[in-house]
Coordinates of C-alpha atoms in Angstrom, one line a residue:
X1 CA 21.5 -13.3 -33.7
X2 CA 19.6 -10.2 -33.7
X3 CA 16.3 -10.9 -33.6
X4 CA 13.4 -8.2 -33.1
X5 CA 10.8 -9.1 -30.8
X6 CA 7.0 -8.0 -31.1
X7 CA 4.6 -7.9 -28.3
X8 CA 3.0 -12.0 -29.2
X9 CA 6.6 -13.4 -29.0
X10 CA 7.2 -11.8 -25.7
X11 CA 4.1 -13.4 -24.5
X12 CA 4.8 -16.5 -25.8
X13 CA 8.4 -16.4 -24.7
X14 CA 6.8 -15.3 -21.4
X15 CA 4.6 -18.0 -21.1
X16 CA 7.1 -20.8 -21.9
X17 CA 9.3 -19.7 -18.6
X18 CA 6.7 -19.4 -16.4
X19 CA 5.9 -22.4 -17.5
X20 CA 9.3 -24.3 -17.4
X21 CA 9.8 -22.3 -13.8
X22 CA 6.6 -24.6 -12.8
X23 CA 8.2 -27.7 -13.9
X24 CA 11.6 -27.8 -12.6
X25 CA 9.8 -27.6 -9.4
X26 CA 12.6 -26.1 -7.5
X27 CA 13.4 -22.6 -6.3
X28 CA 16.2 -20.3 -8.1
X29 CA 18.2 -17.7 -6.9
X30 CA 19.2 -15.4 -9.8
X31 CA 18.2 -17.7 -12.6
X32 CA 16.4 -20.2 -14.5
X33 CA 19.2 -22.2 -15.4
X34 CA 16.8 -25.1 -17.7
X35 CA 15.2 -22.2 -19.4
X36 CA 18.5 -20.2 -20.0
X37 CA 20.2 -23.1 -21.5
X38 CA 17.6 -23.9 -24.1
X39 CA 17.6 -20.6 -24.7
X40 CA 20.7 -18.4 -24.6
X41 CA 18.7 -16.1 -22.6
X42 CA 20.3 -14.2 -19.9
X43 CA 18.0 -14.1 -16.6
X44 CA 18.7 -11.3 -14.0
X45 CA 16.3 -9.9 -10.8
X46 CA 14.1 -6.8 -10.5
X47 CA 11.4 -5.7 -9.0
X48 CA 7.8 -5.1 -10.4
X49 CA 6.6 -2.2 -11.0
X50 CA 3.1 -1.8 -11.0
X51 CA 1.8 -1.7 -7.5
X52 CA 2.7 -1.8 -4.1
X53 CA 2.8 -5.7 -3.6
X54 CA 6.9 -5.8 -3.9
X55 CA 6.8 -9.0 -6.2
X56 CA 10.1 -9.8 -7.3
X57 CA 10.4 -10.9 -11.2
X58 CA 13.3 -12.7 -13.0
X59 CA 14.1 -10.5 -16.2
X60 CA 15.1 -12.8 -19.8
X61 CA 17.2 -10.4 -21.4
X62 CA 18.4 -11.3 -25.3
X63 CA 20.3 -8.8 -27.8
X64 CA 20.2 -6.0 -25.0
X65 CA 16.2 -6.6 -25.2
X66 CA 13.8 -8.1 -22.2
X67 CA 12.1 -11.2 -24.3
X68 CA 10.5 -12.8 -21.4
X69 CA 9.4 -12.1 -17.6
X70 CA 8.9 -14.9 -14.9
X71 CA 8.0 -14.7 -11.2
X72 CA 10.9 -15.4 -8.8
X73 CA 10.0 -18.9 -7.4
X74 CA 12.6 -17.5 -4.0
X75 CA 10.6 -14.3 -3.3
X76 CA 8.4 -14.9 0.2
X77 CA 6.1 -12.3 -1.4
X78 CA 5.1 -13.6 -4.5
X79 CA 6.7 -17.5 -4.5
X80 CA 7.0 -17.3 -7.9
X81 CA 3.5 -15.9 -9.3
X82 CA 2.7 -13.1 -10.7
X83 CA 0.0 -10.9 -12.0
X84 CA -1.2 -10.2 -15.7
X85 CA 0.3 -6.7 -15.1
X86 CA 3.5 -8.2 -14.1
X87 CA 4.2 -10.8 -16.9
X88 CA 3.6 -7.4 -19.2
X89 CA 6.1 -5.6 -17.0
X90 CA 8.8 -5.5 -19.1
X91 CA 6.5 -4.1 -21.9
X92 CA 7.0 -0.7 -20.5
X93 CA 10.1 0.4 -21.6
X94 CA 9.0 -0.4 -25.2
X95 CA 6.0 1.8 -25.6
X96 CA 5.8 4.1 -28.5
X97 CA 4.9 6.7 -26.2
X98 CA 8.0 6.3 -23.7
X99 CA 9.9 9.4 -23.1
X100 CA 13.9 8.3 -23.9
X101 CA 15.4 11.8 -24.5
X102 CA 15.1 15.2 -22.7
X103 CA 12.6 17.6 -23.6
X104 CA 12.7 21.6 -23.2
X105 CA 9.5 23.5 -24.0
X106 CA 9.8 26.8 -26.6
X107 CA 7.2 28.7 -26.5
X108 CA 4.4 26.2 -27.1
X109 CA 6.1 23.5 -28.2
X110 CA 8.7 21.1 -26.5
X111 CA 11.5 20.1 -28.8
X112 CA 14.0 17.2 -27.9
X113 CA 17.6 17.8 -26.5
X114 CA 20.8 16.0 -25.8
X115 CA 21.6 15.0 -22.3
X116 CA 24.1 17.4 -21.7
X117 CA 22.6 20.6 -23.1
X118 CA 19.5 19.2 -20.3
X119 CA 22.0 19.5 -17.5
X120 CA 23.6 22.7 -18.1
X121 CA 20.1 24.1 -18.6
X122 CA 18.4 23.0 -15.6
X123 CA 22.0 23.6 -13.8
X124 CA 21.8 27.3 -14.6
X125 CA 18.2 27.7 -13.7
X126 CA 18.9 26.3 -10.4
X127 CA 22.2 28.2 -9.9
X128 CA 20.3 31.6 -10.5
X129 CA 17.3 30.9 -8.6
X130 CA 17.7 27.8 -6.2
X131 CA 14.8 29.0 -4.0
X132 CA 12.8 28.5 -6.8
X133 CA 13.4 24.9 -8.1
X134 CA 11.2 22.4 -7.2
X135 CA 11.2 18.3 -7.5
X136 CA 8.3 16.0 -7.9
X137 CA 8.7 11.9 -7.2
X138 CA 6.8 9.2 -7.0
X139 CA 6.8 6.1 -5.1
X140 CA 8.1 4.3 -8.3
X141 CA 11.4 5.8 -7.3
X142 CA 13.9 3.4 -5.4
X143 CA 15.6 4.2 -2.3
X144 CA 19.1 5.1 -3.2
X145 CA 17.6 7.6 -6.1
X146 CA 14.9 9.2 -3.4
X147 CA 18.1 10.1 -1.1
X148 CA 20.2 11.2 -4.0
X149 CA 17.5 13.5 -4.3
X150 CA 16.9 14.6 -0.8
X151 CA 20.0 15.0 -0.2
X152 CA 20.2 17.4 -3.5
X153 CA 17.1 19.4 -2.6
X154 CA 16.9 19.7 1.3
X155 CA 20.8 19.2 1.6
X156 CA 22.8 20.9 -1.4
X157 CA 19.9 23.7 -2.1
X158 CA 18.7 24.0 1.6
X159 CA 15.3 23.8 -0.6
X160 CA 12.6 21.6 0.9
X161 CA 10.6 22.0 -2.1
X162 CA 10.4 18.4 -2.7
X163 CA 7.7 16.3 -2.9
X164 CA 5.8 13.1 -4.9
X165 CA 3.0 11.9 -6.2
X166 CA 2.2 9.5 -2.5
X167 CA 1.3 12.7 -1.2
X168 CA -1.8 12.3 -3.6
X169 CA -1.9 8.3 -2.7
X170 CA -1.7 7.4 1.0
X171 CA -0.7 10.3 2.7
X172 CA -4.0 9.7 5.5
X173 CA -2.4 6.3 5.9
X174 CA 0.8 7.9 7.7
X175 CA -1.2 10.2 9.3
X176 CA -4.0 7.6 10.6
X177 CA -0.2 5.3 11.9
X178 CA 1.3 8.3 13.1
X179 CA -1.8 9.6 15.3
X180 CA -2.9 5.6 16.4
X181 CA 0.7 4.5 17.4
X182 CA 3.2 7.4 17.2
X183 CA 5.3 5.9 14.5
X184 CA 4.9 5.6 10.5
X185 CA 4.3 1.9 9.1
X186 CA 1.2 -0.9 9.3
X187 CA 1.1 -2.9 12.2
X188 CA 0.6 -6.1 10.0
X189 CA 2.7 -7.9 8.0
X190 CA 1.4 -10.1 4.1
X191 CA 2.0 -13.7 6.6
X192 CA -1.2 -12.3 8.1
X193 CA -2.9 -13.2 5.1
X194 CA -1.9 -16.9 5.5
X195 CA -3.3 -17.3 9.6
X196 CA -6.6 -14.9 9.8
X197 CA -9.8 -16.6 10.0
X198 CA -11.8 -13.5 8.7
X199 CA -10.3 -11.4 6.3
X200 CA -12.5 -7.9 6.2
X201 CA -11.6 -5.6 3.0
X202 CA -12.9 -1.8 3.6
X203 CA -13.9 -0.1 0.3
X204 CA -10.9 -2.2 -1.5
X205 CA -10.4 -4.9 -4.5
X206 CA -7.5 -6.9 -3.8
X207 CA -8.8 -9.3 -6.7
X208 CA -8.2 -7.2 -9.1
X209 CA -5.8 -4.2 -7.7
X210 CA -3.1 -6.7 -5.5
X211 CA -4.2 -9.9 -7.0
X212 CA -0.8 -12.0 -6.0
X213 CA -2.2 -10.9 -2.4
X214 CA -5.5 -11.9 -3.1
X215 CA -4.2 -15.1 -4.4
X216 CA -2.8 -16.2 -0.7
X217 CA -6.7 -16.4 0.8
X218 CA -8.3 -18.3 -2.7
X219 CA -4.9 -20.8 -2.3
X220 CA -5.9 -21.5 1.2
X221 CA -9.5 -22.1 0.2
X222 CA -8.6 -24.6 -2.5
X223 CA -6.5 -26.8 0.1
X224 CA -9.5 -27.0 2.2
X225 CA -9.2 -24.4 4.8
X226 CA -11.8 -22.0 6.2
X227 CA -11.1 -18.1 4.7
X228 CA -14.1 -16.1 5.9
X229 CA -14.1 -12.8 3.5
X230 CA -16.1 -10.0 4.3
X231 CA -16.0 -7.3 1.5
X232 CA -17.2 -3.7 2.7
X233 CA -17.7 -1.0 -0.1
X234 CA -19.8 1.0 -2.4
X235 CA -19.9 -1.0 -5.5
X236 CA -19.1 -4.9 -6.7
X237 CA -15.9 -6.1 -7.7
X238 CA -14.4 -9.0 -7.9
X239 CA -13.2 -9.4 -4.2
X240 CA -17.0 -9.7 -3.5
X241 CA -17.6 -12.8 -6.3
X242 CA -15.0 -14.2 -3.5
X243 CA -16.7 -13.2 -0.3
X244 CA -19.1 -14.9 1.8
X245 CA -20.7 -11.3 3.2
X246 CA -20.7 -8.0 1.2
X247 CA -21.9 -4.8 2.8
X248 CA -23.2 -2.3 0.7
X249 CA -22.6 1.2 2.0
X250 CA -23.3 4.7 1.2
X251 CA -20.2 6.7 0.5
X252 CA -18.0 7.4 3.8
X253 CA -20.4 5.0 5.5
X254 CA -17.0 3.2 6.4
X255 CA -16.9 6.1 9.5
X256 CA -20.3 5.1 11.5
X257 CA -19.6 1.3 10.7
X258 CA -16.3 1.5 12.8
X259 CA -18.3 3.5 15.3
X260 CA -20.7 1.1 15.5
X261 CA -18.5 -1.6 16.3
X262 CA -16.5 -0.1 18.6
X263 CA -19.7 0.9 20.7
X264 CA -21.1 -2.5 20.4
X265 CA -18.1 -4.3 21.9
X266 CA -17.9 -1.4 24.6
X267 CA -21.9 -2.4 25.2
X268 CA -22.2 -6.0 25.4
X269 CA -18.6 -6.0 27.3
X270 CA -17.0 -8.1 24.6
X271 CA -13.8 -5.4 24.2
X272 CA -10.7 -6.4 25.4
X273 CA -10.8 -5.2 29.0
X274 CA -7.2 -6.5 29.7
X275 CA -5.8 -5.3 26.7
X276 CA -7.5 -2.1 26.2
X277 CA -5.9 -1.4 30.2
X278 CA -2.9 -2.2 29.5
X279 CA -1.4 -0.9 26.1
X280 CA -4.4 2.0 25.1
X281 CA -5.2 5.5 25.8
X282 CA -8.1 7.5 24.3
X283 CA -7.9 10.8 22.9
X284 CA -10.2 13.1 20.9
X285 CA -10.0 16.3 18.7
X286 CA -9.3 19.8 20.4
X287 CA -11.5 22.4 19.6
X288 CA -9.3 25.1 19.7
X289 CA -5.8 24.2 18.5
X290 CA -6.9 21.0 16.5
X291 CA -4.0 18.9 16.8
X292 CA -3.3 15.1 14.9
X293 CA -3.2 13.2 18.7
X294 CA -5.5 15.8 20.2
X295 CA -6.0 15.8 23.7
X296 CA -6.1 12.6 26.4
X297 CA -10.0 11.4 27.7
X298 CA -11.1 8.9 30.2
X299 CA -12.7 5.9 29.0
X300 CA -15.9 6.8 30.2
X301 CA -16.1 10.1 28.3
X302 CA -15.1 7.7 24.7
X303 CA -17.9 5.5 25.7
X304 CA -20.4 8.3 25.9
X305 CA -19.4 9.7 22.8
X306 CA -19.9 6.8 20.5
X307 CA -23.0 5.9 22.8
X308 CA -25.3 7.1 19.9
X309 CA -23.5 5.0 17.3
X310 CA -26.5 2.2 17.6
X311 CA -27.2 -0.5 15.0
X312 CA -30.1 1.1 14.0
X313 CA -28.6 4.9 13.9
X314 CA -25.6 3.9 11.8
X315 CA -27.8 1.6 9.3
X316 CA -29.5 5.3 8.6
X317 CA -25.7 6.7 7.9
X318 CA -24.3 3.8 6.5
X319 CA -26.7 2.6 4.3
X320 CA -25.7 -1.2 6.0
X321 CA -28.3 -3.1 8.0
X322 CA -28.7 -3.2 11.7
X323 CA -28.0 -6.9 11.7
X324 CA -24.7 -6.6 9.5
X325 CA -23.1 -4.2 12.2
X326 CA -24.3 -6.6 14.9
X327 CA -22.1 -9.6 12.9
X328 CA -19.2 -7.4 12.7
X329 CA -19.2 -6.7 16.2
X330 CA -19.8 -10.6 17.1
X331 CA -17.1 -11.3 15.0
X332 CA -14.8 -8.6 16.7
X333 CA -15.5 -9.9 20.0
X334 CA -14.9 -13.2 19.6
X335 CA -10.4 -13.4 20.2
X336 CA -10.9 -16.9 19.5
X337 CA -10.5 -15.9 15.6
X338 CA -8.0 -14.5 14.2
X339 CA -9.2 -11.1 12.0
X340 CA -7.0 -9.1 9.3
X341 CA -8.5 -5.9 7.9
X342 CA -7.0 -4.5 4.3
X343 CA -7.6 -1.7 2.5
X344 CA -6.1 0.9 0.2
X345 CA -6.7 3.9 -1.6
X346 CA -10.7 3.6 -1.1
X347 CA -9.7 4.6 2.3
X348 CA -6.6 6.4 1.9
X349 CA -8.1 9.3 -0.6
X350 CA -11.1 9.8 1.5
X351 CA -12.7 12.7 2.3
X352 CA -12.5 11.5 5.9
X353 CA -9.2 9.4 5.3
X354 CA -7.5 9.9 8.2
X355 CA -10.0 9.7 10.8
X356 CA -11.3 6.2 9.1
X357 CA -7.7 5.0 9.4
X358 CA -7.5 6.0 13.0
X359 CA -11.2 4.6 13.4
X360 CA -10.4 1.1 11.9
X361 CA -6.9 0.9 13.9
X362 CA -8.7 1.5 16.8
X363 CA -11.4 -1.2 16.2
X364 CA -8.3 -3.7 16.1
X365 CA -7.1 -2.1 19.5
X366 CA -10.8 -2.2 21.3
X367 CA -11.1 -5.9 20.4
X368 CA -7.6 -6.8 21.1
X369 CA -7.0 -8.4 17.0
X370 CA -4.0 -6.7 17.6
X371 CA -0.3 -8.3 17.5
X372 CA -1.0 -12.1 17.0
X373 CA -0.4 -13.7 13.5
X374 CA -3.3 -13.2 11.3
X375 CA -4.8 -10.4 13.7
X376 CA -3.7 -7.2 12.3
X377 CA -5.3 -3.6 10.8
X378 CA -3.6 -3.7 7.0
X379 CA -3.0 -0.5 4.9
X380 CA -1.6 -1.5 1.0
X381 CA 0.1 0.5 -1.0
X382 CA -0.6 1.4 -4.1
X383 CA 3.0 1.9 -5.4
X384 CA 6.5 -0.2 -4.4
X385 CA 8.2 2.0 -2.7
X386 CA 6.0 4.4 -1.2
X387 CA 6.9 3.1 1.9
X388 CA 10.7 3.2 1.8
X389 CA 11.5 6.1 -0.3
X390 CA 8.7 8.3 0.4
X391 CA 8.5 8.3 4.5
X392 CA 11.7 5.9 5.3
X393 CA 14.0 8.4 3.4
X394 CA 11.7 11.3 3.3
X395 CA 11.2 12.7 -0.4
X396 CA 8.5 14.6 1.3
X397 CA 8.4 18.5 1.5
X398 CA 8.2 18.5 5.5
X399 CA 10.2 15.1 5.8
X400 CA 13.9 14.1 6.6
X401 CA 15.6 10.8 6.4
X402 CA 14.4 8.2 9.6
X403 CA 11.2 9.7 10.7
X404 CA 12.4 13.0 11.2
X405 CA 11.0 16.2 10.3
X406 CA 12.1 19.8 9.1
X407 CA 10.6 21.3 11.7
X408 CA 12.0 19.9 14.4
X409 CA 15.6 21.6 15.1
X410 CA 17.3 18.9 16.5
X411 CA 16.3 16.6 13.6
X412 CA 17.4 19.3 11.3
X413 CA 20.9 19.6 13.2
X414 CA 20.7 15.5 13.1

C-alpha cells in the first residue's frame, strides 16, 4: 500500500505509539514490536535533533516515509519521553522549504544541479585555490561526518579554515572549562538532576528549551520529594511558574551575584576550608599579556579583591536584593544539601560569558558542591553534538582531534 501521509495522520499515528509504548509497560531495544505488528510499520533508532538533550527516538517508517515517532523507553536520557519538538522530529525532512538538490548561484540567482555536476564544481574550485576554501558546521553534524571533514580540511588541504556554528553557541563554555579545570567538558553529569536538593538555573529555561530535563525535577516533585528551584534571570518563563525563588536581575547582573557569594562564604567562614586546600588554586587576569589562566594569587589577595562584593554593593549591580544574595550564600554553605547549577546559552553568549562561567564554577569549588551526586556546576548544550563533534573531534578552526590544538607542534606532528 502506498499511502501518502499529511501532517494530522503523523500526529495521530504519533500519538497512538507513544501511547501503545506506555502500555506494554516494558522497555524495547530497537522496536515496538505490539505496535509494529498492528501495523506493518518498521521501527528503527535515531537520535533527536533539536537540542542538546541527546534523546533517543524510535523512527516508524512505512512506504520509505517516517509515519510516526516515539521516545525510546531504553534511553537513560529520555526513558522513553519526549518533547513536543521531538514527536515533530521527523517532520523535518518533509518541509516544503527543505533543500534536497544542490544549488549553484549565477549571477543573482541560484539554479538547481545534479549531484555530480556539484562535485566536479566545488572539486575544481578547491583544486585551483585550496587556500581559499572554507567549511562551516554545526553541532547537528555527527561524529563520523565532523572527522570526515577534518580530516578533509586540516588533513587533505592542510586548510584549517574550518569552523561551525558552536562557535556562535557555547564557545565561553569551553573556554570557562578550560580556564577552571584545564580540560574541555562539564563537571556534572543529567543523574545530578535526580539527587540535588536545590537546583539553581542562571539566566536559563529548561521548561521550555530542555524540557525532557526539566521533566526529571517536576517527576520527583510529584512522587513527593523535596526539589528546591531557584530560577535567576532577567525575565519570566516557565522554569520560574516552577520555582520556589526567582531573582530578578539587571542584565550581566549574573557577574556580582557570583561575587557576592563567593565573598560571603569566604566572610562568615562557611567555604570549604578543607576542600578549597586541597584541590584549588586562585588565579587572576594579567595586565600585561592577558592570558585565559592568568597568573597564580594567594588566597588572601582573592579575598581582598572580592572584599567589596557586599550584599548591599552587588543589590546596586545586580538589581537582586541584599537578602536574596544572603540566601544564596546560606544555601552554598550549607554541604549538607546537595546543589546543581544549569544554564545555557543565557550564559554562554554573554557579553561577559566566559568570566561568568569561570565565576559560577568557582562558586561550586569555594563551597565544595563539587564531585558528589547531585552537587555539580552544569553547562547544556544547545545542540546534540556540539560536544562530541565540535571539541571531541575538533571541527574548529584552531582545533585537532582529542583536545589538541594547531598550534601546538607536537599535537600537529601527533
Amino acid at each position: 500500500m502506498n499511502t501518502t501521509h499529511d501532517r494530522r495522520t503523523f500526529l495521530r499515528t504519533t500519538a497512538m505509539a507513544a501511547a501503545t509504548a506506555a502500555v506494554a509497560g516494558g522497555r524495547t531495544t530497537h522496536a515496538l514490536p505490539l505496535f509494529e505488528e498492528s501495523s506493518g510499520i518498521r521501527w528503527d533508532k535515531a537520535p533527536c535533533r533539536f537540542c542538546g538533550t541527546g534523546c533517543h527516538v524510535q523512527v516508524g517508517v512505512e512506504d520509505g516515509r517516517v509515519v510516526a515517532i516515539a521516545g525510546d523507553q531504553q534511553a537513560d536520557v529520555n526513558k522513553g519521553l519526549l518533547c513536543v519538538k521531538g514527536y515533530h522530529v521527523g517532520m523535518i525532512l518533509y518541509g516544503e522549504d527543505r533543500l534536497t538538490r544542490p544549488l549553484l548561484r549565477r549571477g543573482d540567482a541560484y539554479e538547481p544541479i545534479s549531484w555530480d555536476e556539484a562535485i566536479d564544481v566545488v572539486a575544481r574550485r578547491i583544486m585551483k585555490a585550496p587556500e581559499r576554501f572554507a567549511m562551516y558546521g554545526s553541532g547537528q553534524w555527527t561524529i563520523p561526518e565532523g572527522y570526515a571533514a577534518q580530516k578533509f580540511m586540516k588533513g587533505g588541504l592542510a586548510n584549517n579554515h574550518i569552523d561551525p556554528n558552536a562557535r556562535l553557541c557555547m564557545a565561553s563554555a569551553v573556554t570557562g572549562f578550560l580556564a577552571t579545570y584545564g580540560v574541555d567538558e562539564p563537571a556534572g553529569c543529567y543523574a545530578d538532576l535526580d539527587e540535588c536538593d536545590v537546583l539553581i538555573t542562571w539566566g536559563n529555561n529548561p521548561a521550555e528549551m530542555h524540557p525532557v530535563l526539566f521533566s526529571r525535577i517536576i517527576d520527583r516533585r510529584s512522587r513527593g520529594e523535596s526539589v528546591r528551584l531557584i530560577d535567576i534571570g532577567t525575565r519570566r518563563t516557565r522554569t520560574t511558574e516552577q520555582a520556589q525563588d526567582f531573582l530578578l536581575m539587571n542584565p550581566h547582573g549574573d557577574v556580582p551575584i557570583a561575587l557576592g557569594i563567593c565573598h560571603l562564604l569566604i566572610e562568615n567562614g562557611t567555604y570549604d576550608r578543607d576542600f578549597v586546600e586541597r584541590h584549588c588554586n586562585f588565579r587572576a587576569p594579567q595586565a600585561d599579556t592577558p592570558t585565559l589562566t592568568g597568573e597564580a594569587i594567594p588566597f588572601e589577595e582573592y579575598k581582598r579583591r572580592i572584599a567589596r562584593y557586599t550584599p548591599e554593593h552587588v543589590e546596586t549591580l545586580s538589581g537582586v536584593p541584599a537578602a536574596q544574595i544572603r540566601m544564596l550564600a546560606d544555601l552554598f554553605g550549607n554541604r549538607d544539601l546537595r546543589i546543581t547549577s544549569l544554564w545555557c546559552m543565557g550564559m554562554n553568549q554573554h557579553t561577559m560569558g566566559t568570566a561568568v562561567n569561570s565565576l559560577v564554577h568557582g562558586v561550586h569549588l569555594l563551597s565544595g558542591h563539587f564531585g558528589r551526586p547531585g552537587d555539580a556546576p552544569t553547562s547544556l548544550t544547545g545542540q546534540p553534538s556540539a560536544c562530541g563533534t565540535v571539541r571531541e573531534v575538533g571541527t574548529l578552526a584552531h582545533a585537532l582531534p582529542g583536545g589538541r590544538v594547531v598550534t601546538d607542534p607536537e599535537h600537529r606532528a601527533q
